[in-house]
Every structure is written in C-alpha cells, then in structure tokens.
Short mmCIF file of C-alpha atoms in Angstrom, two decimals:
data_model
loop_
_atom_site.label_atom_id
_atom_site.label_comp_id
_atom_site.label_asym_id
_atom_site.label_seq_id
_atom_site.Cartn_x
_atom_site.Cartn_y
_atom_site.Cartn_z
CA UNK A 1 9.59 -34.22 19.11
CA UNK A 2 10.31 -30.63 19.87
CA UNK A 3 14.02 -29.97 19.74
CA UNK A 4 13.70 -26.77 21.74
CA UNK A 5 11.97 -28.26 24.72
CA UNK A 6 14.56 -27.40 27.33
CA UNK A 7 14.01 -23.94 28.65
CA UNK A 8 17.56 -22.80 29.24
CA UNK A 9 19.03 -19.78 27.51
CA UNK A 10 20.78 -21.89 24.90
CA UNK A 11 17.41 -23.13 23.70
CA UNK A 12 16.10 -19.59 23.64
CA UNK A 13 19.07 -18.43 21.61
CA UNK A 14 18.44 -21.02 18.93
CA UNK A 15 14.75 -20.25 18.93
CA UNK A 16 15.31 -16.54 18.49
CA UNK A 17 17.96 -17.02 15.84
CA UNK A 18 15.69 -19.36 13.93
CA UNK A 19 12.82 -16.90 14.15
CA UNK A 20 15.00 -14.15 12.75
CA UNK A 21 15.48 -16.37 9.71
CA UNK A 22 11.73 -16.97 9.54
CA UNK A 23 12.27 -20.67 10.27
CA UNK A 24 8.87 -22.21 10.91
CA UNK A 25 10.09 -24.80 13.38
CA UNK A 26 11.79 -22.15 15.50
CA UNK A 27 8.65 -20.03 15.39
CA UNK A 28 6.55 -22.96 16.53
CA UNK A 29 8.99 -23.65 19.36
CA UNK A 30 8.94 -20.03 20.49
CA UNK A 31 5.17 -20.02 20.40
CA UNK A 32 4.91 -23.24 22.41
CA UNK A 33 7.33 -21.93 25.00
CA UNK A 34 5.60 -18.60 25.51
CA UNK A 35 1.94 -19.06 24.56
CA UNK A 36 0.48 -20.03 27.95
CA UNK A 37 2.00 -16.99 29.59
CA UNK A 38 0.99 -14.78 26.68
CA UNK A 39 -2.56 -16.11 26.78
CA UNK A 40 -2.64 -15.33 30.47
CA UNK A 41 -1.78 -11.72 29.71
CA UNK A 42 -4.47 -11.48 27.05
CA UNK A 43 -7.05 -13.06 29.34
CA UNK A 44 -6.46 -10.23 31.78
CA UNK A 45 -6.94 -7.48 29.21
CA UNK A 46 -9.69 -8.94 27.08
CA UNK A 47 -13.39 -9.19 27.78
CA UNK A 48 -13.64 -12.88 27.00
CA UNK A 49 -11.64 -15.89 25.94
CA UNK A 50 -12.49 -15.27 22.29
CA UNK A 51 -11.28 -11.66 22.46
CA UNK A 52 -8.23 -12.88 24.32
CA UNK A 53 -7.35 -15.25 21.50
CA UNK A 54 -7.74 -12.50 18.93
CA UNK A 55 -5.44 -10.35 20.99
CA UNK A 56 -3.04 -13.29 21.26
CA UNK A 57 -2.94 -13.64 17.49
CA UNK A 58 -2.26 -9.94 16.94
CA UNK A 59 0.39 -10.09 19.62
CA UNK A 60 2.25 -12.99 18.07
CA UNK A 61 2.23 -11.40 14.63
CA UNK A 62 4.05 -8.51 16.29
CA UNK A 63 6.34 -10.86 18.19
CA UNK A 64 7.48 -12.63 15.03
CA UNK A 65 7.80 -9.46 13.04
CA UNK A 66 9.84 -7.73 15.69
CA UNK A 67 11.91 -10.62 16.95
CA UNK A 68 14.89 -8.91 15.37
CA UNK A 69 14.66 -6.24 18.05
CA UNK A 70 15.36 -8.72 20.82
CA UNK A 71 19.05 -8.42 21.63
CA UNK A 72 19.44 -10.78 24.57
CA UNK A 73 17.71 -14.09 23.98
CA UNK A 74 17.78 -14.83 27.71
CA UNK A 75 15.12 -12.16 28.09
CA UNK A 76 12.75 -13.90 25.70
CA UNK A 77 9.96 -14.42 28.22
CA UNK A 78 10.03 -10.86 29.53
CA UNK A 79 10.19 -9.53 26.01
CA UNK A 80 7.23 -11.55 24.78
CA UNK A 81 5.35 -10.48 27.92
CA UNK A 82 5.98 -6.80 27.22
CA UNK A 83 5.05 -7.15 23.55
CA UNK A 84 1.76 -8.70 24.67
CA UNK A 85 1.07 -5.96 27.20
CA UNK A 86 1.85 -3.20 24.70
CA UNK A 87 -0.34 -4.89 22.13
CA UNK A 88 -3.12 -5.06 24.72
CA UNK A 89 -2.73 -1.37 25.47
CA UNK A 90 -2.90 -0.44 21.81
CA UNK A 91 -5.93 -2.62 21.25
CA UNK A 92 -7.81 -1.43 24.30
CA UNK A 93 -6.83 2.19 24.03
CA UNK A 94 -9.38 2.57 21.28
CA UNK A 95 -12.33 2.07 23.53
CA UNK A 96 -14.40 5.12 24.06
CA UNK A 97 -14.28 6.94 27.28
CA UNK A 98 -17.15 6.66 29.66
CA UNK A 99 -18.53 9.95 30.80
CA UNK A 100 -16.75 11.15 33.90
CA UNK A 101 -18.93 11.95 36.89
CA UNK A 102 -16.88 14.65 38.53
CA UNK A 103 -13.59 16.34 38.08
CA UNK A 104 -11.73 15.55 41.21
CA UNK A 105 -12.66 12.15 42.53
CA UNK A 106 -10.36 10.91 45.22
CA UNK A 107 -8.81 7.50 44.76
CA UNK A 108 -10.55 4.73 46.69
CA UNK A 109 -8.70 2.39 49.00
CA UNK A 110 -6.28 0.13 47.18
CA UNK A 111 -7.50 -3.38 46.61
CA UNK A 112 -5.19 -6.10 47.87
CA UNK A 113 -5.22 -8.98 45.41
CA UNK A 114 -3.01 -11.34 47.40
CA UNK A 115 -5.77 -13.37 49.07
CA UNK A 116 -7.35 -14.32 45.76
CA UNK A 117 -6.55 -16.91 43.14
CA UNK A 118 -5.35 -15.53 39.81
CA UNK A 119 -8.12 -17.23 37.88
CA UNK A 120 -10.73 -15.69 40.18
CA UNK A 121 -9.13 -12.29 39.77
CA UNK A 122 -9.18 -12.65 35.98
CA UNK A 123 -12.81 -13.78 36.03
CA UNK A 124 -13.67 -10.66 38.05
CA UNK A 125 -11.71 -8.49 35.63
CA UNK A 126 -13.87 -9.69 32.79
CA UNK A 127 -16.82 -8.00 34.44
CA UNK A 128 -15.20 -4.59 34.22
CA UNK A 129 -15.66 -2.25 31.31
CA UNK A 130 -12.80 -2.32 28.78
CA UNK A 131 -11.38 0.96 30.01
CA UNK A 132 -11.64 0.01 33.66
CA UNK A 133 -9.99 -3.29 32.98
CA UNK A 134 -7.13 -1.71 31.03
CA UNK A 135 -6.40 0.87 33.70
CA UNK A 136 -6.76 -1.59 36.54
CA UNK A 137 -4.32 -4.01 34.91
CA UNK A 138 -1.74 -1.37 34.08
CA UNK A 139 -1.83 0.10 37.56
CA UNK A 140 -2.26 -2.95 39.75
CA UNK A 141 -0.53 -5.71 37.82
CA UNK A 142 2.06 -3.99 35.63
CA UNK A 143 2.72 -1.47 38.36
CA UNK A 144 2.65 1.71 36.30
CA UNK A 145 2.00 4.98 38.08
CA UNK A 146 -1.14 6.99 37.38
CA UNK A 147 0.92 9.34 35.24
CA UNK A 148 2.36 6.49 33.21
CA UNK A 149 -1.01 4.86 32.76
CA UNK A 150 -2.43 8.17 31.56
CA UNK A 151 0.41 8.55 29.09
CA UNK A 152 0.15 5.05 27.70
CA UNK A 153 -3.61 5.13 27.35
CA UNK A 154 -3.52 8.69 26.08
CA UNK A 155 -5.92 10.11 28.62
CA UNK A 156 -5.72 12.37 31.62
CA UNK A 157 -4.73 11.60 35.20
CA UNK A 158 -8.24 12.42 36.29
CA UNK A 159 -9.73 9.90 33.92
CA UNK A 160 -7.30 7.25 35.10
CA UNK A 161 -8.17 7.85 38.75
CA UNK A 162 -11.85 7.66 38.00
CA UNK A 163 -11.45 4.42 36.06
CA UNK A 164 -9.27 2.97 38.77
CA UNK A 165 -11.73 3.81 41.51
CA UNK A 166 -14.61 2.32 39.63
CA UNK A 167 -12.61 -0.78 38.80
CA UNK A 168 -11.62 -1.29 42.41
CA UNK A 169 -15.21 -1.04 43.56
CA UNK A 170 -16.40 -3.52 40.98
CA UNK A 171 -13.54 -5.90 41.71
CA UNK A 172 -14.22 -5.76 45.43
CA UNK A 173 -17.83 -6.59 44.70
CA UNK A 174 -17.02 -9.41 42.31
CA UNK A 175 -14.39 -11.02 44.51
CA UNK A 176 -16.32 -11.02 47.75
CA UNK B 1 3.57 -10.41 45.48
CA UNK B 2 1.97 -12.34 42.72
CA UNK B 3 4.11 -13.07 39.70
CA UNK B 4 1.62 -12.69 36.90
CA UNK B 5 4.04 -14.20 34.42
CA UNK B 6 3.14 -17.47 36.09
CA UNK B 7 -0.53 -17.08 35.29
CA UNK B 8 -0.86 -19.44 32.33
CA UNK B 9 -3.83 -20.29 30.17
CA UNK B 10 -3.76 -22.72 27.27
CA UNK B 11 -4.97 -21.14 24.06
CA UNK B 12 -7.05 -23.18 21.61
CA UNK B 13 -5.46 -25.20 18.86
CA UNK B 14 -4.95 -23.44 15.57
CA UNK B 15 -3.93 -20.02 16.83
CA UNK B 16 -0.34 -20.52 15.74
CA UNK B 17 -1.42 -21.57 12.25
CA UNK B 18 -3.50 -18.40 11.95
CA UNK B 19 -0.48 -16.35 13.00
CA UNK B 20 1.70 -18.05 10.37
CA UNK B 21 -0.87 -17.39 7.68
CA UNK B 22 -1.05 -13.71 8.57
CA UNK B 23 2.73 -13.38 8.58
CA UNK B 24 2.88 -14.97 5.16
CA UNK B 25 0.19 -12.64 3.79
CA UNK B 26 1.98 -9.61 5.13
CA UNK B 27 5.24 -10.69 3.56
CA UNK B 28 3.55 -11.33 0.24
CA UNK B 29 1.88 -7.94 0.40
CA UNK B 30 5.26 -6.30 0.88
CA UNK B 31 7.07 -8.25 -1.78
CA UNK B 32 4.09 -8.17 -4.10
CA UNK B 33 3.88 -4.44 -3.67
CA UNK B 34 7.43 -3.93 -4.78
CA UNK B 35 7.30 -6.24 -7.78
CA UNK B 36 3.92 -5.02 -8.93
CA UNK B 37 5.08 -1.44 -8.65
CA UNK B 38 8.30 -2.22 -10.49
CA UNK B 39 6.33 -3.79 -13.29
CA UNK B 40 4.16 -0.72 -13.54
CA UNK B 41 7.19 1.57 -13.61
CA UNK B 42 8.38 -0.12 -16.76
CA UNK B 43 4.95 -0.17 -18.34
CA UNK B 44 4.13 3.44 -17.58
CA UNK B 45 7.61 4.59 -18.47
CA UNK B 46 7.22 3.15 -21.92
CA UNK B 47 3.77 4.66 -22.23
CA UNK B 48 4.91 8.12 -21.28
CA UNK B 49 7.98 7.98 -23.41
CA UNK B 50 5.78 7.52 -26.40
CA UNK B 51 3.14 10.00 -25.38
CA UNK B 52 4.86 13.02 -23.86
CA UNK B 53 8.48 13.12 -24.75
CA UNK B 54 9.02 16.85 -24.14
CA UNK B 55 7.59 17.21 -20.71
CA UNK B 56 10.46 15.65 -18.81
CA UNK B 57 12.96 18.06 -20.34
CA UNK B 58 10.92 21.12 -19.49
CA UNK B 59 10.35 19.95 -15.98
CA UNK B 60 14.00 19.13 -15.60
CA UNK B 61 14.99 22.68 -16.47
CA UNK B 62 12.45 24.14 -14.10
CA UNK B 63 13.63 22.04 -11.26
CA UNK B 64 17.27 22.65 -12.05
CA UNK B 65 16.91 26.36 -11.62
CA UNK B 66 14.93 25.96 -8.47
CA UNK B 67 17.13 23.34 -6.92
CA UNK B 68 18.03 24.49 -3.47
CA UNK B 69 21.06 23.76 -1.36
CA UNK B 70 19.89 21.77 1.64
CA UNK B 71 20.74 24.29 4.30
CA UNK B 72 19.12 27.17 2.51
CA UNK B 73 16.02 28.32 4.34
CA UNK B 74 14.72 30.30 1.37
CA UNK B 75 12.66 27.59 -0.16
CA UNK B 76 9.73 29.66 -1.25
CA UNK B 77 10.25 29.00 -4.94
CA UNK B 78 10.19 25.34 -4.26
CA UNK B 79 6.99 25.75 -2.35
CA UNK B 80 5.40 27.32 -5.35
CA UNK B 81 6.54 24.49 -7.46
CA UNK B 82 5.41 21.94 -4.98
CA UNK B 83 1.93 23.34 -4.93
CA UNK B 84 1.77 23.26 -8.69
CA UNK B 85 2.70 19.66 -8.68
CA UNK B 86 0.89 18.81 -5.55
CA UNK B 87 -0.53 15.57 -6.83
CA UNK B 88 2.93 14.22 -7.46
CA UNK B 89 3.98 15.01 -3.98
CA UNK B 90 1.61 12.33 -2.98
CA UNK B 91 3.84 9.86 -4.67
CA UNK B 92 6.31 9.17 -1.91
CA UNK B 93 3.62 8.67 0.61
CA UNK B 94 1.39 6.59 -1.57
CA UNK B 95 -0.74 4.04 0.13
CA UNK B 96 -0.24 0.45 -0.72
CA UNK B 97 -3.97 -0.24 -0.46
CA UNK B 98 -5.63 0.67 -3.68
CA UNK B 99 -8.60 2.27 -1.99
CA UNK B 100 -6.90 5.52 -1.23
CA UNK B 101 -5.85 6.15 -4.79
CA UNK B 102 -6.50 9.80 -5.43
CA UNK B 103 -3.12 11.07 -6.15
CA UNK B 104 -1.82 10.85 -9.58
CA UNK B 105 -2.17 13.51 -12.29
CA UNK B 106 1.36 14.00 -13.41
CA UNK B 107 2.32 10.64 -12.04
CA UNK B 108 3.25 9.34 -15.47
CA UNK B 109 5.94 11.96 -15.74
CA UNK B 110 7.04 10.96 -12.31
CA UNK B 111 7.42 7.45 -13.56
CA UNK B 112 9.50 8.50 -16.53
CA UNK B 113 11.92 10.55 -14.55
CA UNK B 114 12.01 8.21 -11.64
CA UNK B 115 13.05 5.40 -13.94
CA UNK B 116 16.16 7.37 -14.70
CA UNK B 117 16.86 8.27 -11.16
CA UNK B 118 19.60 6.53 -9.36
CA UNK B 119 17.52 5.60 -6.38
CA UNK B 120 17.26 1.98 -5.41
CA UNK B 121 14.67 -0.46 -6.65
CA UNK B 122 12.46 -0.25 -3.61
CA UNK B 123 12.56 3.51 -3.66
CA UNK B 124 11.58 3.60 -7.28
CA UNK B 125 8.97 1.04 -6.68
CA UNK B 126 7.59 3.06 -3.86
CA UNK B 127 7.43 6.13 -5.98
CA UNK B 128 5.30 4.26 -8.42
CA UNK B 129 3.02 2.60 -5.99
CA UNK B 130 0.72 5.54 -6.34
CA UNK B 131 0.79 5.05 -10.06
CA UNK B 132 -0.05 1.44 -9.59
CA UNK B 133 -3.04 2.46 -7.61
CA UNK B 134 -4.45 4.85 -10.19
CA UNK B 135 -4.86 5.08 -13.93
CA UNK B 136 -2.35 7.07 -15.91
CA UNK B 137 -4.59 9.88 -17.06
CA UNK B 138 -5.99 11.14 -13.82
CA UNK B 139 -7.62 14.55 -14.24
CA UNK B 140 -7.15 17.90 -12.62
CA UNK B 141 -9.75 17.66 -9.85
CA UNK B 142 -7.15 15.88 -7.75
CA UNK B 143 -4.90 18.92 -7.42
CA UNK B 144 -7.69 21.25 -6.43
CA UNK B 145 -8.98 19.35 -3.45
CA UNK B 146 -5.70 18.30 -1.87
CA UNK B 147 -4.30 21.74 -2.34
CA UNK B 148 -6.98 23.41 -0.30
CA UNK B 149 -6.51 21.01 2.54
CA UNK B 150 -2.78 21.09 2.40
CA UNK B 151 -2.58 24.71 3.44
CA UNK B 152 -3.79 24.18 6.98
CA UNK B 153 -1.34 21.34 7.32
CA UNK B 154 1.54 23.55 6.53
CA UNK B 155 0.51 26.19 8.97
CA UNK B 156 -0.43 23.59 11.52
CA UNK B 157 3.02 22.19 11.09
CA UNK B 158 4.07 25.64 12.03
CA UNK B 159 7.10 25.89 9.90
CA UNK B 160 6.18 25.12 6.31
CA UNK B 161 9.52 23.49 6.03
CA UNK B 162 10.48 22.36 2.61
CA UNK B 163 13.26 20.00 2.14
CA UNK B 164 14.10 20.29 -1.47
CA UNK B 165 17.28 18.48 -2.06
CA UNK B 166 19.38 18.64 -5.12
CA UNK B 167 22.43 16.57 -5.28
CA UNK B 168 23.43 15.40 -8.66
CA UNK B 169 21.21 15.05 -11.62
CA UNK B 170 19.71 11.86 -10.33
CA UNK B 171 18.30 13.55 -7.31
CA UNK B 172 17.20 16.50 -9.37
CA UNK B 173 15.15 14.14 -11.40
CA UNK B 174 13.76 12.63 -8.30
CA UNK B 175 13.02 16.07 -6.95
CA UNK B 176 11.17 16.87 -10.09
CA UNK B 177 9.31 13.70 -9.72
CA UNK B 178 7.26 15.13 -6.93
CA UNK B 179 9.87 14.73 -4.28
CA UNK B 180 11.06 18.31 -4.25
CA UNK B 181 9.55 20.29 -1.45
CA UNK B 182 6.74 19.45 0.92
CA UNK B 183 4.79 16.32 0.32
CA UNK B 184 1.51 16.72 2.03
CA UNK B 185 -0.86 13.99 1.11
CA UNK B 186 -4.55 14.22 1.66
CA UNK B 187 -6.24 11.20 3.11
CA UNK B 188 -9.80 10.91 4.18
CA UNK B 189 -9.16 11.09 7.87
CA UNK B 190 -5.62 12.17 8.52
CA UNK B 191 -3.42 14.57 6.69
CA UNK B 192 0.10 13.37 6.76
CA UNK B 193 3.10 15.50 6.18
CA UNK B 194 6.55 14.07 5.82
CA UNK B 195 9.74 15.65 4.61
CA UNK B 196 11.31 13.86 1.69
CA UNK B 197 14.77 14.87 2.63
CA UNK B 198 16.65 15.76 5.76
CA UNK B 199 19.96 17.39 6.46
CA UNK B 200 20.93 16.34 9.97
CA UNK B 201 23.77 18.80 10.30
CA UNK B 202 22.01 21.75 8.82
CA UNK B 203 21.83 25.11 10.56
CA UNK B 204 18.14 25.13 9.92
CA UNK B 205 16.27 23.37 12.70
CA UNK B 206 13.38 22.20 10.64
CA UNK B 207 15.27 20.13 8.10
CA UNK B 208 17.36 18.17 10.53
CA UNK B 209 15.06 15.35 11.47
CA UNK B 210 12.64 13.06 9.73
CA UNK B 211 9.17 13.00 11.30
CA UNK B 212 5.52 12.72 10.42
CA UNK B 213 2.82 15.22 11.16
CA UNK B 214 -0.79 14.12 11.54
CA UNK B 215 -3.87 16.27 11.96
CA UNK B 216 -5.41 13.86 14.42
CA UNK B 217 -4.22 11.15 16.73
CA UNK B 218 -3.35 7.82 15.25
CA UNK B 219 -3.05 4.47 16.89
CA UNK B 220 -0.99 1.33 16.51
CA UNK B 221 1.72 3.47 15.02
CA UNK B 222 4.89 1.89 13.73
CA UNK B 223 7.51 3.28 11.43
CA UNK B 224 10.57 1.61 10.01
CA UNK B 225 13.30 3.11 7.87
CA UNK B 226 15.52 1.00 5.62
CA UNK B 227 18.59 1.66 3.54
CA UNK B 228 18.89 0.61 -0.06
CA UNK B 229 20.06 -2.84 0.87
CA UNK B 230 17.01 -3.44 2.97
CA UNK B 231 18.73 -3.05 6.31
CA UNK B 232 16.64 -1.36 8.93
CA UNK B 233 18.28 1.74 10.30
CA UNK B 234 15.47 3.01 12.46
CA UNK B 235 12.14 2.02 13.91
CA UNK B 236 9.71 3.52 16.31
CA UNK B 237 6.17 3.09 17.54
CA UNK B 238 5.83 6.65 18.75
CA UNK B 239 3.98 8.94 16.34
CA UNK B 240 6.02 11.84 17.70
CA UNK B 241 9.24 10.16 16.64
CA UNK B 242 12.07 12.05 15.06
CA UNK B 243 14.86 10.32 13.16
CA UNK B 244 18.11 12.18 13.12
CA UNK B 245 19.75 10.17 10.36
CA UNK B 246 21.76 7.94 12.61
CA UNK B 247 22.01 4.23 13.05
CA UNK B 248 23.52 2.78 16.19
CA UNK B 249 24.78 6.18 17.19
CA UNK B 250 26.62 7.05 13.99
CA UNK B 251 25.53 9.03 10.97
CA UNK B 252 24.15 7.02 8.09
CA UNK B 253 25.63 7.59 4.65
CA UNK B 254 24.09 10.17 2.40
CA UNK B 255 21.50 8.73 0.10
CA UNK B 256 17.95 7.59 -0.27
CA UNK B 257 16.17 5.70 2.46
CA UNK B 258 12.78 4.06 2.41
CA UNK B 259 10.30 4.46 5.21
CA UNK B 260 7.22 2.41 5.89
CA UNK B 261 4.65 3.52 8.41
CA UNK B 262 1.58 1.66 9.58
CA UNK B 263 -1.11 3.14 11.73
CA UNK B 264 -4.81 3.16 12.45
CA UNK B 265 -6.47 6.41 11.49
CA UNK B 266 -9.40 8.13 13.13
CA UNK B 267 -11.89 6.15 11.09
CA UNK B 268 -10.39 3.01 12.51
CA UNK B 269 -8.84 1.78 9.30
CA UNK B 270 -5.42 0.24 9.31
CA UNK B 271 -3.23 2.15 6.91
CA UNK B 272 0.21 1.69 5.51
CA UNK B 273 2.17 4.54 4.01
CA UNK B 274 5.57 4.40 2.36
CA UNK B 275 7.97 6.91 1.05
CA UNK B 276 11.55 7.79 0.57
CA UNK B 277 13.63 10.22 2.47
CA UNK B 278 16.97 11.43 1.28
CA UNK B 279 19.65 12.06 3.85
CA UNK B 280 21.91 14.89 2.87
CA UNK B 281 25.18 15.59 4.58
#
C-alpha cells in the first residue's frame, strides 16, 4: 500500500525528498496526492478532457523536473497548483488572437460564479474560445488584475478586456 | 469564495506512466548528448591532429595577440576575428537536435583546441555538440549566410558587445575555439545572441550580465546554468533574464559555466540550446 498516504507535512517532506532523488515510488506518491487537483486546473484551461490530460502530462513533467525548486515541502499543493497554472498559461498563450472589434470596449458587468457548481462552471468554460477561457480563468479564478493578465499572456490591456467581456457574456449565456 | 483547489477531477489511468517515460527520455537525451559529444571530441581530435597539424598553432598566435582584458571596451579586433570564424561561434550555442546542424566549418579545429582546454567535460562536450551534428568537412557556404544575418542582430542588440576573455592559455584556446567574441548563431526562425563570457564587476555595462537576445518572441522559455560539478547556480523562465554571476546572493567563482536553454520558436518548434559562459572576476 502507499506509504505516503497521510497528507501531513511529514509525508510531503518525504515525497519531495524522494522526488529530488528521482525515486519512482516518491514520484508516484506525489502524483497520487496532487493529480485530482491538478486535473481540475487543467480541465478549466483546456478545451476538452483529452486536451486537459495532455496539459496534465506536460505539467507533471515540469513538476518532477523542477521539484528541486520547492523549498518548503508544506507548500507542495500550492506549488503544484501554480506549476499547473503557469503551464496552462504557456500552453494557451500560443493561441492566435481573435480580431478585436473596437479599441475601447468597456468591461461588462462582473459575473458572480458563487451560485453555480464548479463542474457546471467548467463545462461552460469549455464552450469559450481558448483565449477567452485563458483570460477568464486568470482574471476570475486566479484573481490576477487586467494588467497582470496582459503581462502573462503577452497581450495588451485592451485585448484582455475584450476577451473578458466576451467570456462573461458567453458564460452568462451558458450558465443560465 | 470558491476554493478552486478543491475542484478535483480524476485523470485517466496511465497518465503517470506517460510522464515517467517522458522524464526518462529527457534524461537519456541529456546524458546521451554529453557522452555522444565526448566520443566525437576524441574521434575528431584524432582526425584533425593527423590532417591539419599546423592550424592550431597559427590560430593560437592570432588569438594570443588579440586576447583582450575583460574590462576593455575596445574589442573591435576581436569582432573582426569573430566574423572570420563565425561558424565556430555557433559552437557554444549548438543545438542538440541534429536538424539544425548548419554550423561547422572550422569545427574540427575547435575540437582539437577544445580537447586541450581546461574546461570541464560537459563544457567540452557542449562545444562539440555542433560537431556531432555535422560532418567534419563542412564547406564555406555556412559562413556567408550566417554572417549576413548576424549583422542586424548585433545592431539590434544595440551594443555589439563582445566578451572576449583571455585568462590563461586554456581559455585562450577556448577563445580561439570560437568562443572569443560574439557568438551569434543563425537559426531558421530566431537569431540568438549570447555572450560567452561575463565580467560582473566590470566598468563596462554590457559585459556584466549573461542574457540571451532573440529577434522574435519565444515561448515556454527556460534557462538553467550549471557549474562544472553539475550544480545549478541559476534558472529562469523569463526570456528577458539577466544572470549577474551570483548564486544565492554571493558571487560564483571564476570559471566556465554551462547553460541550457529550452524554448519554442516562432515556427512552433521546441528547441534546446546549450553553451558555456565564462565568469571572469
């Protein structure tokens, strides 16, 4: 049975240490402990479950190659989460930009996601275009500002606002 | 407020195994690269030693007289030399993937001198990766094309900084071996410029930090710098990074360091470049 099953920080420490030594059992344990959360992240950023699993794979290759950068093993979950998000950004950043309608579109009303179930929200997200989905996630879920989103996706503030507005409209439509 | 870390979805079976396989391949690629390159160093070194015994001496003299003290801004002579030996300059930034193998010409000489250099195994191996990727007797066309495209890079870079370093005969040899001066390398989609030496405490701004210059945006960027014992002293995923020759806040010892950069170029291909950078104090 899995030696690392208990989730306290001691277990994490052993997991991380083992992964630094490229120990396969430790890697498996780390994966088992973090995969459902990581898959959840990928499901939000990807267009489909298949794309999400590809993104998950890429993400874990990065996780295991960079595990040496994790100083505090107690922060394992947060760290894996951020590696997954950054991987998602890098993967999705490639997508071409849709043509922007106008230069100065005002931001539409914020969409309150509280009333909805996460799985419904994610299902609605999969109906957005890749760019809209990326921007919507970074702004609404990760909580980045428009400026930060623009910087991380390497576009302009205007583009981000346009994507965000479109995403909100589509989400509103899909969730109602 | 929703805690999205609690949103969990079970992935399919088999994902972990795929990840393990990829990690193994990547490790083999790295190790294989070094050993293959090392094997070629020996082979080519022997070949050159029997074919062109005089060249190394001549080159050595040329470089010796043009060796520049790190802080000296007057590196024009080295520039001239670098352009002459432009193909060699490609050596430090050789691609591991054999497809981008257009850089060799005087590479054999590089091999010969590099064998004698005091740089570490990986550094040597890196220098010969380009050789591994191309046959020994690569003709002149290579210099012509890269040269033309290198010019805009230098001006685009704005400074045309050359970081010729000469410290001891070993480094002089290395400098001769295509590592003296600028090392622009022409790739199909991005032109990359990296210094091959830095002097962090120099008066001259341009030679203080190690960085890479691209002609177009790159994605999925990651660079790591290692010392001779394989310990990582720096890493970054920002293409605009600058390494000031420190590790954990303190200056690293003078010497040769290996850098490995991976990125996706404008044609979408995943590329890996390697090179050495000498830190001069």
